[in-house]
Amino acid sequence: MAAKKTVAEQGLQQKTKVLAKLFDAGCKTEKDLKALTLPTILKIPDVTVPDMTIITELQDRIRG
């Protein structure tokens, strides 16, 4: 029987998926990430509201 994933593992998996979406959308550097605006984020295929939350958290930490 497979072990259930912890909340931390689930969070890490979600963040990894978001990073893959960003990379596939052409966002490959911190400069690219900082330059993302809401309209450009919404153009990322299959982006969800939780994904957008992670993206804005990443932007905040880079600017920090």
XYZ file of C-alpha atoms in Angstrom:
64
model
C 0.000 0.000 0.000
C 1.341 3.428 -0.981
C 2.062 5.877 1.804
C -0.001 9.048 1.888
C 1.876 12.216 0.962
C 2.439 14.768 3.669
C 1.244 18.356 3.302
C 4.848 19.455 2.771
C 5.321 16.899 -0.011
C 2.092 18.007 -1.679
C 3.172 21.659 -1.473
C 6.558 20.856 -2.962
C 4.925 18.878 -5.769
C 2.584 21.816 -6.560
C 5.493 24.283 -6.596
C 7.460 21.982 -8.894
C 4.503 21.828 -11.307
C 4.246 25.631 -11.296
C 7.970 25.977 -12.010
C 7.587 23.551 -14.932
C 4.653 25.597 -16.291
C 6.704 28.787 -16.000
C 9.684 27.201 -17.740
C 7.484 25.844 -20.549
C 5.974 29.331 -20.960
C 9.449 30.815 -21.520
C 10.111 32.136 -18.014
C 13.659 30.927 -17.436
C 15.329 33.595 -15.271
C 14.580 35.699 -12.214
C 14.333 38.706 -14.532
C 11.633 36.888 -16.552
C 9.779 36.018 -13.341
C 9.893 39.617 -12.093
C 8.564 40.857 -15.434
C 5.431 38.692 -15.312
C 2.199 40.649 -15.074
C -1.306 39.345 -14.472
C -2.160 39.322 -18.211
C 0.991 37.339 -19.022
C 0.390 34.918 -16.141
C -3.148 34.308 -17.396
C -1.737 33.335 -20.813
C 0.185 30.412 -19.285
C -1.610 27.218 -20.324
C -3.613 25.506 -17.554
C -2.683 28.072 -14.904
C -4.885 27.917 -11.814
C -5.563 30.316 -8.969
C -3.300 28.321 -6.603
C -0.607 28.460 -9.310
C -0.952 32.244 -9.474
C -0.584 32.411 -5.698
C 2.689 30.490 -5.902
C 3.917 32.698 -8.758
C 3.233 35.902 -6.797
C 4.947 34.415 -3.715
C 8.001 33.651 -5.853
C 7.977 37.205 -7.219
C 7.740 38.644 -3.702
C 10.672 36.546 -2.468
C 12.829 37.584 -5.417
C 12.063 41.271 -4.883
C 12.480 40.876 -1.107
